[in-house]
PDB file of C-alpha atoms and ligand atoms in Angstrom:
ATOM      1  CA  MET A 709       9.443   9.858  16.532  1.00 75.00           C
ATOM      2  CA  SER A 710       6.544   9.831  14.060  1.00 87.00           C
ATOM      3  CA  GLU A 711       3.115   8.793  15.274  1.00 95.00           C
ATOM      4  CA  CYS A 712       2.271   7.448  11.829  1.00 98.00           C
ATOM      5  CA  ILE A 713       2.520   3.661  11.837  1.00 98.00           C
ATOM      6  CA  PHE A 714       3.567   3.460   8.172  1.00 98.00           C
ATOM      7  CA  CYS A 715       6.226   6.169   8.622  1.00 98.00           C
ATOM      8  CA  ARG A 716       7.527   4.072  11.510  1.00 98.00           C
ATOM      9  CA  ILE A 717       7.584   0.946   9.343  1.00 98.00           C
ATOM     10  CA  ALA A 718       9.415   2.909   6.617  1.00 98.00           C
ATOM     11  CA  ALA A 719      11.933   4.090   9.234  1.00 97.00           C
ATOM     12  CA  GLY A 720      12.474   0.525  10.466  1.00 97.00           C
ATOM     13  CA  GLU A 721      11.078   1.356  13.911  1.00 97.00           C
ATOM     14  CA  ILE A 722       8.278  -1.203  13.563  1.00 97.00           C
ATOM     15  CA  PRO A 723       9.071  -4.551  11.944  1.00 98.00           C
ATOM     16  CA  ALA A 724       7.314  -5.613   8.760  1.00 98.00           C
ATOM     17  CA  GLN A 725       7.671  -8.422   6.246  1.00 98.00           C
ATOM     18  CA  LYS A 726       9.186  -6.353   3.449  1.00 98.00           C
ATOM     19  CA  LEU A 727       9.124  -7.571  -0.145  1.00 98.00           C
ATOM     20  CA  TYR A 728      10.514  -4.552  -1.935  1.00 98.00           C
ATOM     21  CA  GLU A 729      12.205  -1.299  -0.993  1.00 98.00           C
ATOM     22  CA  ASP A 730      13.753   1.587  -2.891  1.00 98.00           C
ATOM     23  CA  GLU A 731      14.367   5.277  -2.219  1.00 98.00           C
ATOM     24  CA  GLU A 732      10.744   6.201  -2.890  1.00 98.00           C
ATOM     25  CA  CYS A 733       8.593   3.326  -1.725  1.00 98.00           C
ATOM     26  CA  LEU A 734       8.241   0.177   0.296  1.00 98.00           C
ATOM     27  CA  ALA A 735       6.120  -2.967  -0.086  1.00 98.00           C
ATOM     28  CA  PHE A 736       5.319  -5.277   2.810  1.00 98.00           C
ATOM     29  CA  ARG A 737       2.735  -7.833   3.907  1.00 98.00           C
ATOM     30  CA  ASP A 738      -0.475  -6.635   5.521  1.00 99.00           C
ATOM     31  CA  ILE A 739      -0.639  -7.697   9.176  1.00 98.00           C
ATOM     32  CA  GLU A 740      -4.311  -8.750   8.823  1.00 98.00           C
ATOM     33  CA  PRO A 741      -4.574 -10.279   5.343  1.00 98.00           C
ATOM     34  CA  VAL A 742      -8.011 -10.438   3.731  1.00 98.00           C
ATOM     35  CA  ALA A 743      -6.782 -12.558   0.815  1.00 98.00           C
ATOM     36  CA  PRO A 744      -4.157 -15.318   0.473  1.00 98.00           C
ATOM     37  CA  THR A 745      -1.775 -12.609  -0.754  1.00 98.00           C
ATOM     38  CA  HIS A 746      -2.287  -9.143   0.739  1.00 98.00           C
ATOM     39  CA  LEU A 747       0.510  -6.636   0.268  1.00 98.00           C
ATOM     40  CA  LEU A 748       0.758  -2.910   0.921  1.00 99.00           C
ATOM     41  CA  VAL A 749       2.773  -0.469  -1.181  1.00 99.00           C
ATOM     42  CA  ILE A 750       3.515   2.875   0.465  1.00 99.00           C
ATOM     43  CA  PRO A 751       5.524   5.963  -0.426  1.00 98.00           C
ATOM     44  CA  ILE A 752       8.380   6.678   2.019  1.00 98.00           C
ATOM     45  CA  GLU A 753       7.175  10.290   2.060  1.00 98.00           C
ATOM     46  CA  HIS A 754       4.205  10.830   4.342  1.00 98.00           C
ATOM     47  CA  ILE A 755       1.226  11.694   2.150  1.00 98.00           C
ATOM     48  CA  GLN A 756      -2.031  11.428   4.059  1.00 98.00           C
ATOM     49  CA  SER A 757      -4.116   9.897   1.275  1.00 98.00           C
ATOM     50  CA  GLN A 758      -4.637   9.859  -2.483  1.00 98.00           C
ATOM     51  CA  ALA A 759      -6.803  12.945  -1.977  1.00 98.00           C
ATOM     52  CA  HIS A 760      -3.764  14.746  -0.551  1.00 98.00           C
ATOM     53  CA  ALA A 761      -1.395  13.855  -3.403  1.00 98.00           C
ATOM     54  CA  MET A 762      -0.235  16.919  -5.328  1.00 98.00           C
ATOM     55  CA  GLU A 763       0.820  17.429  -8.924  1.00 98.00           C
ATOM     56  CA  GLU A 764       4.435  17.040  -7.794  1.00 98.00           C
ATOM     57  CA  HIS A 765       3.586  13.478  -6.710  1.00 98.00           C
ATOM     58  CA  GLU A 766       2.441  12.314 -10.146  1.00 98.00           C
ATOM     59  CA  ALA A 767       5.587  10.352 -10.942  1.00 98.00           C
ATOM     60  CA  LEU A 768       5.593   8.844  -7.452  1.00 98.00           C
ATOM     61  CA  LEU A 769       1.980   7.676  -7.855  1.00 98.00           C
ATOM     62  CA  GLY A 770       2.904   6.020 -11.150  1.00 98.00           C
ATOM     63  CA  HIS A 771       5.897   4.396  -9.486  1.00 98.00           C
ATOM     64  CA  LEU A 772       3.667   2.952  -6.741  1.00 98.00           C
ATOM     65  CA  MET A 773       1.381   1.428  -9.389  1.00 98.00           C
ATOM     66  CA  ARG A 774       4.299  -0.138 -11.241  1.00 98.00           C
ATOM     67  CA  VAL A 775       5.836  -1.505  -8.042  1.00 98.00           C
ATOM     68  CA  ALA A 776       2.406  -2.917  -7.095  1.00 98.00           C
ATOM     69  CA  ALA A 777       2.419  -4.938 -10.319  1.00 98.00           C
ATOM     70  CA  GLU A 778       6.032  -5.982  -9.768  1.00 98.00           C
ATOM     71  CA  VAL A 779       5.436  -7.315  -6.236  1.00 98.00           C
ATOM     72  CA  ALA A 780       2.218  -8.999  -7.418  1.00 98.00           C
ATOM     73  CA  SER A 781       4.199 -10.779 -10.130  1.00 98.00           C
ATOM     74  CA  LYS A 782       7.022 -11.691  -7.719  1.00 98.00           C
ATOM     75  CA  SER A 783       4.402 -13.085  -5.325  1.00 98.00           C
ATOM     76  CA  GLY A 784       3.117 -15.407  -8.043  1.00 98.00           C
ATOM     77  CA  LEU A 785      -0.168 -13.629  -8.797  1.00 98.00           C
ATOM     78  CA  THR A 786      -0.059 -14.687 -12.436  1.00 97.00           C
ATOM     79  CA  ASN A 787      -3.838 -15.050 -12.651  1.00 97.00           C
ATOM     80  CA  GLY A 788      -4.507 -11.419 -11.710  1.00 98.00           C
ATOM     81  CA  PHE A 789      -4.798  -9.240  -8.665  1.00 98.00           C
ATOM     82  CA  ARG A 790      -6.617  -6.176  -7.377  1.00 98.00           C
ATOM     83  CA  VAL A 791      -5.112  -2.827  -6.346  1.00 98.00           C
ATOM     84  CA  VAL A 792      -7.137  -0.717  -3.907  1.00 98.00           C
ATOM     85  CA  ALA A 793      -6.506   2.744  -2.426  1.00 98.00           C
ATOM     86  CA  ASN A 794      -9.023   3.296   0.368  1.00 98.00           C
ATOM     87  CA  THR A 795      -9.279   7.068   0.717  1.00 98.00           C
ATOM     88  CA  GLY A 796     -10.785   9.019   3.587  1.00 98.00           C
ATOM     89  CA  GLN A 797     -13.599   8.042   5.900  1.00 98.00           C
ATOM     90  CA  ASP A 798     -16.129   6.926   3.287  1.00 98.00           C
ATOM     91  CA  GLY A 799     -13.356   5.077   1.453  1.00 98.00           C
ATOM     92  CA  GLY A 800     -12.666   3.030   4.562  1.00 98.00           C
ATOM     93  CA  GLN A 801      -9.131   4.332   5.134  1.00 98.00           C
ATOM     94  CA  THR A 802      -7.876   3.490   8.626  1.00 98.00           C
ATOM     95  CA  VAL A 803      -4.174   4.354   8.322  1.00 98.00           C
ATOM     96  CA  ASN A 804      -3.704   7.941   7.213  1.00 98.00           C
ATOM     97  CA  HIS A 805      -0.589   7.372   5.104  1.00 98.00           C
ATOM     98  CA  LEU A 806      -1.327   6.755   1.422  1.00 98.00           C
ATOM     99  CA  HIS A 807      -1.062   3.051   0.543  1.00 99.00           C
ATOM    100  CA  LEU A 808      -2.023   0.640  -2.188  1.00 99.00           C
ATOM    101  CA  HIS A 809      -3.462  -2.726  -1.191  1.00 98.00           C
ATOM    102  CA  VAL A 810      -2.417  -5.516  -3.550  1.00 99.00           C
ATOM    103  CA  LEU A 811      -4.845  -8.410  -3.157  1.00 98.00           C
ATOM    104  CA  GLY A 812      -4.731 -11.775  -4.852  1.00 98.00           C
ATOM    105  CA  GLY A 813      -4.722 -15.538  -4.620  1.00 98.00           C
ATOM    106  CA  ARG A 814      -8.505 -15.840  -4.780  1.00 98.00           C
ATOM    107  CA  GLN A 815     -11.347 -14.577  -6.965  1.00 97.00           C
ATOM    108  CA  MET A 816     -12.199 -10.963  -6.106  1.00 97.00           C
ATOM    109  CA  HIS A 817     -15.820  -9.884  -6.122  1.00 96.00           C
ATOM    110  CA  TRP A 818     -17.551  -6.836  -7.527  1.00 97.00           C
ATOM    111  CA  PRO A 819     -18.939  -4.536  -6.272  1.00 96.00           C
ATOM    112  CA  PRO A 820     -16.713  -4.378  -3.186  1.00 92.00           C
ATOM    113  CA  GLY A 821     -18.373  -3.773   0.173  1.00 82.00           C
TER     114      GLY A 821
HETATM  115  P1  5GP B 284      -6.757   0.929   5.216  1.00 75.13           P
HETATM  116  O1  5GP B 284      -7.870   0.406   6.062  1.00 75.13           O
HETATM  117  O2  5GP B 284      -6.236   2.242   5.744  1.00 75.13           O
HETATM  118  O3  5GP B 284      -7.038   0.946   3.757  1.00 75.13           O
HETATM  119  O4  5GP B 284      -5.587  -0.142   5.346  1.00 75.13           O
HETATM  120  C1  5GP B 284      -4.681  -0.183   6.390  1.00 75.13           C
HETATM  121  C2  5GP B 284      -4.093  -1.566   6.398  1.00 75.13           C
HETATM  122  O5  5GP B 284      -2.928  -1.547   7.180  1.00 75.13           O
HETATM  123  C3  5GP B 284      -5.021  -2.637   6.987  1.00 75.13           C
HETATM  124  O6  5GP B 284      -5.261  -3.658   6.026  1.00 75.13           O
HETATM  125  C4  5GP B 284      -4.245  -3.147   8.192  1.00 75.13           C
HETATM  126  O7  5GP B 284      -4.379  -4.541   8.390  1.00 75.13           O
HETATM  127  C5  5GP B 284      -2.809  -2.759   7.868  1.00 75.13           C
HETATM  128  N1  5GP B 284      -1.980  -2.496   9.030  1.00 75.13           N
HETATM  129  C6  5GP B 284      -2.298  -1.712  10.097  1.00 75.13           C
HETATM  130  N2  5GP B 284      -1.275  -1.676  10.970  1.00 75.13           N
HETATM  131  C7  5GP B 284      -0.297  -2.465  10.435  1.00 75.13           C
HETATM  132  C8  5GP B 284       1.013  -2.814  10.890  1.00 75.13           C
HETATM  133  O8  5GP B 284       1.490  -2.417  11.950  1.00 75.13           O
HETATM  134  N3  5GP B 284       1.742  -3.620  10.075  1.00 75.13           N
HETATM  135  C9  5GP B 284       1.261  -4.091   8.869  1.00 75.13           C
HETATM  136  N4  5GP B 284       2.067  -4.877   8.159  1.00 75.13           N
HETATM  137  N5  5GP B 284       0.031  -3.766   8.421  1.00 75.13           N
HETATM  138  C10 5GP B 284      -0.740  -2.969   9.200  1.00 75.13           C
HETATM  139 ZN1   ZN B 285       3.218   8.383   7.520  1.00 75.13          ZN
END
């Protein structure tokens, strides 16, 4: 059994509120939302972070971005949304399985903390 929490969610070993699933990726609700809508989009394949993505993952990375927009639209984020990929320690990454945060339902601020 994998020790990676997102691999376990992808394998169905840990429950999650899934919004979208295909052979390559999965989108589900963040367990501790920081915005009215807070979704995560992950590849099924375990890739540690964006910094670990290889050239062979280029199409997959594009797919994640497109699915992020699709789940944002399906969630009613017609006024916009923000996609974030926290990467590594300084990036604030806490789960070491590449993921896109999709945040919306309120005004986002810049610069982020
Ligand atoms: P990071 O800090 O790595 O960018 O984001 C990890 C995110 O995963 C956090 O927003 C956290 O709330 C979320 N998370 C951690 N464990 C779980 C879990 O078991 N289920 C779900 N749905 N989200 C989780
Ligand atoms: Zn994983």
